[in-house]
Tab-separated table of C-alpha atoms in Angstrom:
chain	number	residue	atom	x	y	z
A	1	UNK	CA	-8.317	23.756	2.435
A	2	UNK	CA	-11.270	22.393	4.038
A	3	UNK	CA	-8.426	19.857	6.368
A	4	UNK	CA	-5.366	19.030	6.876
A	5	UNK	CA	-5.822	15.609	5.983
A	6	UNK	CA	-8.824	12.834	4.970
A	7	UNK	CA	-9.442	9.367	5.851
A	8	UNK	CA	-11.810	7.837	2.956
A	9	UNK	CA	-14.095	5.492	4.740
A	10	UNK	CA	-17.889	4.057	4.048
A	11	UNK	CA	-18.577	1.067	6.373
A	12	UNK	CA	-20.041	-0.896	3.371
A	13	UNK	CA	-16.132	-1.651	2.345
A	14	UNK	CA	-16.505	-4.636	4.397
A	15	UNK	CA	-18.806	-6.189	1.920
A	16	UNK	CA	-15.507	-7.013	0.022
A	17	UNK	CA	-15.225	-10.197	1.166
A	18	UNK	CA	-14.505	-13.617	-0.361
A	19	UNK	CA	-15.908	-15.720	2.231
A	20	UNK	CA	-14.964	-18.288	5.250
A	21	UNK	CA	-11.027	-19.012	5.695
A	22	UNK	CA	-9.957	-16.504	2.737
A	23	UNK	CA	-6.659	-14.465	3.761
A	24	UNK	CA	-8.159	-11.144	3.443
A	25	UNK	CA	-11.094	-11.043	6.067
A	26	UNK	CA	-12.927	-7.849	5.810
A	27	UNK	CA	-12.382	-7.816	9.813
A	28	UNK	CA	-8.922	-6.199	9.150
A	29	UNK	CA	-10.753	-3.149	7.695
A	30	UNK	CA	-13.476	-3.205	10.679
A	31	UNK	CA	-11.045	-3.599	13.566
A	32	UNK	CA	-8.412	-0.570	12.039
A	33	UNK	CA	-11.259	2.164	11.529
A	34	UNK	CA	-12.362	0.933	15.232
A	35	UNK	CA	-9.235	1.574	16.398
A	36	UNK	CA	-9.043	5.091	14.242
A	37	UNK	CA	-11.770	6.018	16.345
A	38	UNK	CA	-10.776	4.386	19.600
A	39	UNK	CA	-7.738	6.839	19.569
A	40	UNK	CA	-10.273	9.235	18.608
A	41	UNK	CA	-8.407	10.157	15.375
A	42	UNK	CA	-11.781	10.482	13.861
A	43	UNK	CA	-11.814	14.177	16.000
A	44	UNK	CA	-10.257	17.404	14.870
A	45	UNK	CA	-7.770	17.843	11.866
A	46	UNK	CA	-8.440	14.348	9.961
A	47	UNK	CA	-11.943	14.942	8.092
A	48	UNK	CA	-13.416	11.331	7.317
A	49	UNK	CA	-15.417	11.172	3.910
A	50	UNK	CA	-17.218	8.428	2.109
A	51	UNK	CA	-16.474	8.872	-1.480
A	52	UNK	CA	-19.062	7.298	-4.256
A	53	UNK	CA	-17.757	4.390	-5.815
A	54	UNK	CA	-16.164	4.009	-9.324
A	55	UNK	CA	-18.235	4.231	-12.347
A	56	UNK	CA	-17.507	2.055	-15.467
A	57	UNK	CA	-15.561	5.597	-16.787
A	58	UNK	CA	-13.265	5.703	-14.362
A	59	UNK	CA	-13.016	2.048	-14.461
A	60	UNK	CA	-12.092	2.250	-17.807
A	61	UNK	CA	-9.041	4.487	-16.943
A	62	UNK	CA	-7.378	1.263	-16.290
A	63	UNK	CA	-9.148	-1.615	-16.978
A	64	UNK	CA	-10.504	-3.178	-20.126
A	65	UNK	CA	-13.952	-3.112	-20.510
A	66	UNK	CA	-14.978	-6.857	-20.948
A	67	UNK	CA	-13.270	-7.427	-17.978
A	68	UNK	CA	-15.734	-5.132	-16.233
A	69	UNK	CA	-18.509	-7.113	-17.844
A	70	UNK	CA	-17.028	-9.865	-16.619
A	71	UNK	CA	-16.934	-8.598	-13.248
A	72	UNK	CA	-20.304	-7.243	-13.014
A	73	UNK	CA	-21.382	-10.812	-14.398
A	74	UNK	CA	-19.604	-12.785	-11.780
A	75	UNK	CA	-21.250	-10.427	-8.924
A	76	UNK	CA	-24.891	-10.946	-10.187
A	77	UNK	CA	-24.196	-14.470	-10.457
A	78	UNK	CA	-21.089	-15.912	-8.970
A	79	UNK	CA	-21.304	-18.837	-10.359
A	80	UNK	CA	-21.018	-17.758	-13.677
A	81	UNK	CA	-17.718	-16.571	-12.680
A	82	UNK	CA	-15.399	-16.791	-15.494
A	83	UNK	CA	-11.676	-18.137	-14.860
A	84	UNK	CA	-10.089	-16.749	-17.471
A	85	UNK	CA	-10.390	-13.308	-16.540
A	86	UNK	CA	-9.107	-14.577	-13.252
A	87	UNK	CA	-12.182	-14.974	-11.105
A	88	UNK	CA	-14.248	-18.236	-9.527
A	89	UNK	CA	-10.503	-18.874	-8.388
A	90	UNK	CA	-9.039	-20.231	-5.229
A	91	UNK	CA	-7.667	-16.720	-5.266
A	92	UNK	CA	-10.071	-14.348	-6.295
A	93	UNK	CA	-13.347	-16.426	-5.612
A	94	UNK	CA	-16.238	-14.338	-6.919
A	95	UNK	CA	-18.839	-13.514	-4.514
A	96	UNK	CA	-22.125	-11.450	-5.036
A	97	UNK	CA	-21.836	-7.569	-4.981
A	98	UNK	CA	-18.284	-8.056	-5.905
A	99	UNK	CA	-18.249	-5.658	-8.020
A	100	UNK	CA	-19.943	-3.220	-6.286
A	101	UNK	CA	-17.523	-3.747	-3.294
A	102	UNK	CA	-14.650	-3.412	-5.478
A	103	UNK	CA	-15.727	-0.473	-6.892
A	104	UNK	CA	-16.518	1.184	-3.376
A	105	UNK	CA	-12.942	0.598	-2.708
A	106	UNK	CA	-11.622	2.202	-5.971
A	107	UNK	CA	-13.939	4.860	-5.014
A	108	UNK	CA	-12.352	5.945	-2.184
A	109	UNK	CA	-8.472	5.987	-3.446
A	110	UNK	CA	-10.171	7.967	-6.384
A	111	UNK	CA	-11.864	10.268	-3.923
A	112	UNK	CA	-8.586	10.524	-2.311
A	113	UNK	CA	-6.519	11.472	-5.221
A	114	UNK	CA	-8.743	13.928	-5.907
A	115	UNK	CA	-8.984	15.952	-2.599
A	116	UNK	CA	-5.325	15.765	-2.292
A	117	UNK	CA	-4.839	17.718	-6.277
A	118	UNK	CA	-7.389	20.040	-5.791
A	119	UNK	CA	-6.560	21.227	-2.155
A	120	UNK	CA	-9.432	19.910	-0.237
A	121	UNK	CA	-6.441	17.808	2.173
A	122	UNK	CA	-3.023	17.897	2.288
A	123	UNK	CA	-3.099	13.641	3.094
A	124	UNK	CA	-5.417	11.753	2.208
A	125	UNK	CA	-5.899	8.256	3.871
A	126	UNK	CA	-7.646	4.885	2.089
A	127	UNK	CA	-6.267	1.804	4.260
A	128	UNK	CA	-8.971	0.085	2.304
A	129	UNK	CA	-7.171	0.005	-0.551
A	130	UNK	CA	-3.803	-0.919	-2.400
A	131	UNK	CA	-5.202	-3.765	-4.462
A	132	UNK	CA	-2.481	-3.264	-6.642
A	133	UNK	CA	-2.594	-6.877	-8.834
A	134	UNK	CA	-5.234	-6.528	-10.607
A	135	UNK	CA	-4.534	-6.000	-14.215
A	136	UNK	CA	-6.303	-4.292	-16.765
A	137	UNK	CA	-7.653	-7.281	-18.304
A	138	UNK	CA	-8.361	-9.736	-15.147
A	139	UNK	CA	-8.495	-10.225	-11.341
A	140	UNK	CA	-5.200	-11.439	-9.175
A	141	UNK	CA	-3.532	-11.829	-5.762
A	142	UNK	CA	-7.152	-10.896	-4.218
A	143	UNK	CA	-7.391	-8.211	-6.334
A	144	UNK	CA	-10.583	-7.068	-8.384
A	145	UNK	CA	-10.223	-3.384	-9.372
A	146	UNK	CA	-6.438	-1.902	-9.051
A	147	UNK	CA	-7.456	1.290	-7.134
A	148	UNK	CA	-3.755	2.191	-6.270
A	149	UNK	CA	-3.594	2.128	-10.686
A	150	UNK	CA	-6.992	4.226	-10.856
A	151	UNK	CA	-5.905	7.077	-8.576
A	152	UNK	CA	-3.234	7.634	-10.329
A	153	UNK	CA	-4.769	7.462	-13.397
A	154	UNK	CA	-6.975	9.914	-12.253
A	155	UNK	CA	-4.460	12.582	-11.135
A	156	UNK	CA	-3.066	11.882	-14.721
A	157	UNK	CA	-6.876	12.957	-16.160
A	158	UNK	CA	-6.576	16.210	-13.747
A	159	UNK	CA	-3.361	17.660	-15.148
A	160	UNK	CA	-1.017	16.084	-13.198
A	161	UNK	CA	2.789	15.996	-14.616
A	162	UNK	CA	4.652	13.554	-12.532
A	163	UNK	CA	2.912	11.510	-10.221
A	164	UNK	CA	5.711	8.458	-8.021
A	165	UNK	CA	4.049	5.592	-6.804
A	166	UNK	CA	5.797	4.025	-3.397
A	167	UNK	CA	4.902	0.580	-2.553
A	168	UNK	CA	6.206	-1.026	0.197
A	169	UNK	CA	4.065	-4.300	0.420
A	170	UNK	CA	5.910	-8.083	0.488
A	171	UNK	CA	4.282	-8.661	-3.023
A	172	UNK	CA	5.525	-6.950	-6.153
A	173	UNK	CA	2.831	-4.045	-6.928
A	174	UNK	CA	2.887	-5.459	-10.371
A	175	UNK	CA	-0.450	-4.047	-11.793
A	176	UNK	CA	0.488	-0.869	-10.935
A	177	UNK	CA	3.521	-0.983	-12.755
A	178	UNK	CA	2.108	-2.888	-15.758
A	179	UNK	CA	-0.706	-0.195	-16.505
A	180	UNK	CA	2.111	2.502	-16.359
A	181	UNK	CA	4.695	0.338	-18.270
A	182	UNK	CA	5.146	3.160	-20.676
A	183	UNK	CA	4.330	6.211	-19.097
A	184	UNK	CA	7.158	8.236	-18.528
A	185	UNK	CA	4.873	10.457	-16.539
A	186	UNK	CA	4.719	7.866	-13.157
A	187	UNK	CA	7.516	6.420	-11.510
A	188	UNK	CA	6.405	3.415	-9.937
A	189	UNK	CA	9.050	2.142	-7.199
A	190	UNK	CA	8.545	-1.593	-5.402
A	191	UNK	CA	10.261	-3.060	-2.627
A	192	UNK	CA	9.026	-6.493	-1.813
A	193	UNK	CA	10.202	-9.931	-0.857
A	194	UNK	CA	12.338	-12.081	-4.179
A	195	UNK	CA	10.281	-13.166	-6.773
A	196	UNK	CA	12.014	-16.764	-6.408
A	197	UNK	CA	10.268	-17.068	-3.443
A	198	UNK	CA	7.005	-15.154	-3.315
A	199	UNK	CA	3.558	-14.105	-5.630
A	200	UNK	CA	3.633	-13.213	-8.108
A	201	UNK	CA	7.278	-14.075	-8.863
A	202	UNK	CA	7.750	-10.663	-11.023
A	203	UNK	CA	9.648	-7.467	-9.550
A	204	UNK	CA	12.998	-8.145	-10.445
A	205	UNK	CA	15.639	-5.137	-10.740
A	206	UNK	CA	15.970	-5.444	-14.856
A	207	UNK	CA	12.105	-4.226	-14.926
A	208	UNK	CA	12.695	-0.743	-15.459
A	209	UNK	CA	10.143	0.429	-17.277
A	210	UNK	CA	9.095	0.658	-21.290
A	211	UNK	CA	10.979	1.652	-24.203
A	212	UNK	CA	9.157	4.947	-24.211
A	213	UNK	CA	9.618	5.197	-19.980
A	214	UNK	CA	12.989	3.662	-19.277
A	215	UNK	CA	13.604	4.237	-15.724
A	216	UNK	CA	10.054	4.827	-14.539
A	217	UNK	CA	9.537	1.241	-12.786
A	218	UNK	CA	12.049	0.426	-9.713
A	219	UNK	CA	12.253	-3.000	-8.218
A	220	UNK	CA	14.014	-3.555	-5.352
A	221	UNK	CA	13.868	-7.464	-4.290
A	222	UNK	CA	14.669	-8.190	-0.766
A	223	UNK	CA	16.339	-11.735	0.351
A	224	UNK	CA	13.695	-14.068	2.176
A	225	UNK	CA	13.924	-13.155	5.913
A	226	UNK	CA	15.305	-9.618	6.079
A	227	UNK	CA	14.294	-7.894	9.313
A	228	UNK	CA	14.121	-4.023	10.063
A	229	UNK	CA	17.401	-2.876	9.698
A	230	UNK	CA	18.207	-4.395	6.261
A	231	UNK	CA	13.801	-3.304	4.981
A	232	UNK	CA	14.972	0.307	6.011
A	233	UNK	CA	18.356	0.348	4.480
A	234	UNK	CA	16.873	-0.404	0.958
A	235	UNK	CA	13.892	2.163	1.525
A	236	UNK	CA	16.688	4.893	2.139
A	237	UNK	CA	18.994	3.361	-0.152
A	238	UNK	CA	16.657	3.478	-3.460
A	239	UNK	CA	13.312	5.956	-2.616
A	240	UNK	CA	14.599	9.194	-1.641
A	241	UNK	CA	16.869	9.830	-3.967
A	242	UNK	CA	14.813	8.910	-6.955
A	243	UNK	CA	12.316	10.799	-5.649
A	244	UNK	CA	14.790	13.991	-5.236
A	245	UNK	CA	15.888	12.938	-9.081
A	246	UNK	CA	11.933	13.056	-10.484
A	247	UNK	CA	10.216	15.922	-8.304
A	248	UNK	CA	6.560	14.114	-8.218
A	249	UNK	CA	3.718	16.359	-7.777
A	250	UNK	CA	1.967	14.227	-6.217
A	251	UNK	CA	2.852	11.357	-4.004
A	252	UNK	CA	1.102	7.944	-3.894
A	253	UNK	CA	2.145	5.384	-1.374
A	254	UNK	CA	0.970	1.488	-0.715
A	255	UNK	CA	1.334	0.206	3.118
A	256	UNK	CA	0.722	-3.388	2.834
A	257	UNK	CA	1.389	-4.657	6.410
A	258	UNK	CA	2.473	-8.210	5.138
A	259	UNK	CA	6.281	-7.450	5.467
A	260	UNK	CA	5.320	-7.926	9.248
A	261	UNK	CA	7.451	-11.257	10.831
A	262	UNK	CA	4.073	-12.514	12.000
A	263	UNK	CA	2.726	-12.672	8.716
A	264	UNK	CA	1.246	-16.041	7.505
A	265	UNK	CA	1.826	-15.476	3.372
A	266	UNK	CA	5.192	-14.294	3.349
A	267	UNK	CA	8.702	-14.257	4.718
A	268	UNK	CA	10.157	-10.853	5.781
A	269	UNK	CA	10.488	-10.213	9.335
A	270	UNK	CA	9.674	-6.251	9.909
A	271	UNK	CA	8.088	-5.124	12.858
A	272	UNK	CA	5.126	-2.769	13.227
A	273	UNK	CA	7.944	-0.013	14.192
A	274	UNK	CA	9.900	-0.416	11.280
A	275	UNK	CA	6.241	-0.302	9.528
A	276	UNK	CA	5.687	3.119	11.118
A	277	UNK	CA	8.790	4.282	10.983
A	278	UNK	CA	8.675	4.199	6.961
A	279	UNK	CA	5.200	6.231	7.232
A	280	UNK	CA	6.529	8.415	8.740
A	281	UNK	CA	9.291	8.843	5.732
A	282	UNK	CA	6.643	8.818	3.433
A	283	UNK	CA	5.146	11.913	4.933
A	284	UNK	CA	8.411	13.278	5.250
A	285	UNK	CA	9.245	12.510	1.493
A	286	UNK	CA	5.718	14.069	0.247
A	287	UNK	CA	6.573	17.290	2.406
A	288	UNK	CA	10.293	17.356	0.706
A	289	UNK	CA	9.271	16.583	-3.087
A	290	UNK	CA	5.724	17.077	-3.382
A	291	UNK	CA	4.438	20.132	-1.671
A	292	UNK	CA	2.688	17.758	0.761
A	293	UNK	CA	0.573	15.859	-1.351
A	294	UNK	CA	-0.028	12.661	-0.079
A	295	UNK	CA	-2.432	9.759	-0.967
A	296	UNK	CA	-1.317	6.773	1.381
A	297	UNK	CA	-3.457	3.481	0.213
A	298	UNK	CA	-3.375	-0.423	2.692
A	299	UNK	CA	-2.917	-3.287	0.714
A	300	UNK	CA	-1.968	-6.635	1.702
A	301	UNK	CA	-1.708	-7.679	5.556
A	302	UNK	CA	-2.885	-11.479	6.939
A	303	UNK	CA	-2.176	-11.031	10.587
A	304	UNK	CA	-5.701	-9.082	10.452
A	305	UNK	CA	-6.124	-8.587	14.128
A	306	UNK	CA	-2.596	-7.967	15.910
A	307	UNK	CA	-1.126	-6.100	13.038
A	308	UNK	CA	-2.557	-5.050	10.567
A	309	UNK	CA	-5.118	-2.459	12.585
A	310	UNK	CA	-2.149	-0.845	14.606
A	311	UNK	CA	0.023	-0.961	11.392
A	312	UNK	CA	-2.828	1.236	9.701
A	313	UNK	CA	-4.073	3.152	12.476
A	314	UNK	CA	-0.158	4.190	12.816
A	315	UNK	CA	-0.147	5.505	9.410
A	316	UNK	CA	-3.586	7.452	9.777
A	317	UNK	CA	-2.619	9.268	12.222
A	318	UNK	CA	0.889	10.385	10.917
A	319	UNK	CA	-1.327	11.442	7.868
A	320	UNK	CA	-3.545	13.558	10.373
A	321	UNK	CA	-0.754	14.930	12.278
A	322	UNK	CA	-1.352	13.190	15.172
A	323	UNK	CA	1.379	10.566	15.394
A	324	UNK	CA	0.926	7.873	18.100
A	325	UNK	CA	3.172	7.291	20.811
A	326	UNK	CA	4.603	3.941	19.902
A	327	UNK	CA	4.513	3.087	23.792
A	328	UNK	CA	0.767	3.942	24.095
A	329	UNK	CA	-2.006	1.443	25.232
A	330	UNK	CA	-4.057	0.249	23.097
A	331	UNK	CA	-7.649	1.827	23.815
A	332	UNK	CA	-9.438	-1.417	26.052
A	333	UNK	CA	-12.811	-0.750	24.470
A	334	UNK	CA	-10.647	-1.435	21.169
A	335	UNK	CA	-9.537	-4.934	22.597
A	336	UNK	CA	-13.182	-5.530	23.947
A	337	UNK	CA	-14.231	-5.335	20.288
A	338	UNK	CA	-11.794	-7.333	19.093
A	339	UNK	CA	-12.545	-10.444	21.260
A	340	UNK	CA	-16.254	-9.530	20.684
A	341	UNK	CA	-15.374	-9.965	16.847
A	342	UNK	CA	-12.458	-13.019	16.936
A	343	UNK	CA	-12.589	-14.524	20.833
A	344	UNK	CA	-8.722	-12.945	20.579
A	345	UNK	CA	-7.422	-10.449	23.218
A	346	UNK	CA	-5.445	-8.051	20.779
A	347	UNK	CA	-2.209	-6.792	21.497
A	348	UNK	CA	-1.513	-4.229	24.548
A	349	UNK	CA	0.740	-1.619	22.990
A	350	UNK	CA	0.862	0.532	20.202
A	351	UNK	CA	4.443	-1.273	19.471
A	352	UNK	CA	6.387	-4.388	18.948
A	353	UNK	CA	9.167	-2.849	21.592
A	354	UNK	CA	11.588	-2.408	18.483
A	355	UNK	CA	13.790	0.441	17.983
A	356	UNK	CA	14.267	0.850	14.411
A	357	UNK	CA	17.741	1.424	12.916
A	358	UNK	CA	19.669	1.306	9.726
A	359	UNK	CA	23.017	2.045	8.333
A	360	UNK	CA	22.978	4.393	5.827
A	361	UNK	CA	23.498	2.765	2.136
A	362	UNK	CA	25.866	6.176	1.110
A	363	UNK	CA	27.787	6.232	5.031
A	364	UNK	CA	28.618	2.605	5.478
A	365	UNK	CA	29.453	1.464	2.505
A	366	UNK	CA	28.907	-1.329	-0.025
A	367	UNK	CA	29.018	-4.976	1.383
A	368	UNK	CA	29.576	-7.460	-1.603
A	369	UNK	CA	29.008	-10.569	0.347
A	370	UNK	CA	25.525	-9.118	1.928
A	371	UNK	CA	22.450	-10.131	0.008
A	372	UNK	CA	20.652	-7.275	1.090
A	373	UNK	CA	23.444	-4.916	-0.233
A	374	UNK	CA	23.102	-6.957	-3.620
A	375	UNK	CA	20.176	-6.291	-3.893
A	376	UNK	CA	20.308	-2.751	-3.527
A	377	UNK	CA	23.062	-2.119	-5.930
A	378	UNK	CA	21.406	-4.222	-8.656
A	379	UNK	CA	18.674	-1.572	-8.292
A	380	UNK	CA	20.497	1.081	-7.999
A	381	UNK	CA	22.557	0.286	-11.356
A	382	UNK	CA	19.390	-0.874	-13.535
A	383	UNK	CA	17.956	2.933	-13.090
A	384	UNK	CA	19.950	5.442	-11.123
A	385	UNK	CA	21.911	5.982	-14.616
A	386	UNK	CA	18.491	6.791	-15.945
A	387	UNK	CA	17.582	9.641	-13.396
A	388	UNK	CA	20.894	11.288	-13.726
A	389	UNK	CA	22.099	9.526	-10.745
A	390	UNK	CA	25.282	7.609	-9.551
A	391	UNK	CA	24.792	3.828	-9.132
């Protein structure tokens, strides 16, 4: 094994960018491998590698191919953008070299997948990615190619038996589950804000999965406004125990940092610790049920310059084995680039000065008149049966 772990990074990933005053500014991606190298991450056991991007073949592993035509249309000529497919929208604008950009991305959580199964890294890191809407036919929720679908795909191609899928963004990772609606072979668990009150309004506990897969999709949808302790109580409550039930070979995971209570698109209210702290169960998990294999992808994340770039940096260097002190200063060349890049001063510490807690789902017992319990349980009895599991 060449390293212990790999961060997937080419500098051109910034190109993925839908222009002035869209939510996802490429700066997020900029200002989190700045600070991957400000805590000089980018030295000793995490190897960083710029994978090639996605051909139309691997491309194809997921998505349709007039959709692909349509993409490559749209980025030679944006203005020939065609809505139905879900781009030239307020959205998903389309923007020239979209689909190149896109395809860098999808590159790199393919790369990742792949030195992860073969035993070229143990982790394998592409905060890049996690555009998990887009579906096989068509662009959505600032999504162009699903790379979080593709990797997995991918391991699927290699051999792979039993791949889970984690995703803990505030939007439902709906194209992920869609392309594996009926593959018994990926589990594919979500924990995101209601769909009554947030994109794409899907992600509800009765989605379970495919005649042919019942049980492989998990939905666990979180009341508007739950904070740390109730966010980690569902992640313990639902993920490890379904992951215990399946025994993945390999594990995927999607970090969106839009849970965070400073987020402008959505309406949890995590902090960055709570953020870290469920990295640092997703390594844990890997190391339990997987033999170690990790892929850990981004997603979505608004706040791009106070949290995003310490939520991601955070789970880089867990993946490297190299876990930051959450009481650490942030590097002050890191917050001279910043105000270089926004005129903002960036945050001081590596924290939000929360101590994350939770009571456990199985110790404390079964509130009935706690939405965040509800919620649980109605997960917990639309596909523990399934797994072999008590509800």
């Amino acid at each position: 094994m060449s390293g212990r772990a790999q961060l997937m990074w080419d500098e051109a990933v910034t190109s993925y960018d839908f222009g002035p005053g869209h939510p996802m500014d490429p700066v997020r991606l900029a200002l989190t491998m700045r600070l991957v190298e400000a805590f000089e991450l980018d030295r000793g056991p995490l190897e960083v590698i710029a994978a090639k991007p996605a051909g139309d073949s691997t491309l194809r592993l997921v998505h349709r191919e007039d959709y692909i035509a349509a993409v490559r249309a749209a980025s030679a000529d944006p203005s020939a953008a065609d809505t139905a497919y879900g781009l030239g929208t307020e959205d998903d604008p389309a923007f020239a070299g979209m689909h190149e950009a896109a395809a860098l991305i999808a590159g790199q959580s393919v790369g990742a997948a792949e030195a992860v199964w073969r035993g070229d890294a143990l982790h394998a890191v592409n905060f890049t990615g996690g555009l998990h809407h887009a579906m096989p036919g068509g662009a959505a929720g600032f999504c162009i190619y699903n790379d979080a679908a593709l990797a997995i795909a991918r391991l699927l191609e290699l051999g792979v038996e039993r791949v889970a899928y984690v995703d803990v963004d505030v939007h439902h990772g709906d194209g992920v589950q869609a392309a594996f609606w009926d593959d018994p072979r990926v589990l594919t668990i979500s924990l995101h804000e209601h769909p009554r009150t947030l994109f794409p309004q899907t992600g509800w506990p009765e989605e379970t999965g495919g005649e042919a897969a019942e049980g492989s999709a998990v939905n666990v949808a979180l009341p508007a406004g739950t904070g740390d302790e109730g966010w980690l109580r569902a992640f313990h409550a639902v993920v490890p125990e379904l992951l215990g039930a399946f025994r993945p070979q390999v594990l995927v995971t999607q970090h969106g940092a839009d849970t965070h209570f400073e987020d402008p698109l959505a309406h949890l209210a995590v902090s960055l610790d709570a953020q870290r702290s469920v990295a640092e169960s997703c390594h844990d998990l890997a190391h339990e049920h997987a033999d170690g294999r990790w892929v850990a992808l981004g997603g979505g994340g608004y706040e791009v310059v106070d949290v995003v770039p310490r939520s991601w940096t955070h789970l880089t260097a867990i993946a490297a084995g190299r876990p930051i002190d959450p009481t650490s200063t942030v590097p002050e060349s890191w917050r001279h680039e910043v105000f270089r890049r926004t005129r903002q001063l960036g945050q001081l510490r590596m924290t939000d000065g929360r101590t994350p807690h939770w009571r456990d789902f199985a110790d404390g017992g079964y509130d009935p008149a706690d939405r965040l319990d509800q919620a649980v349980l109605a997960t917990r009895r639309a596909v523990f049966p399934s797994h072999g599991l008590l509800p």
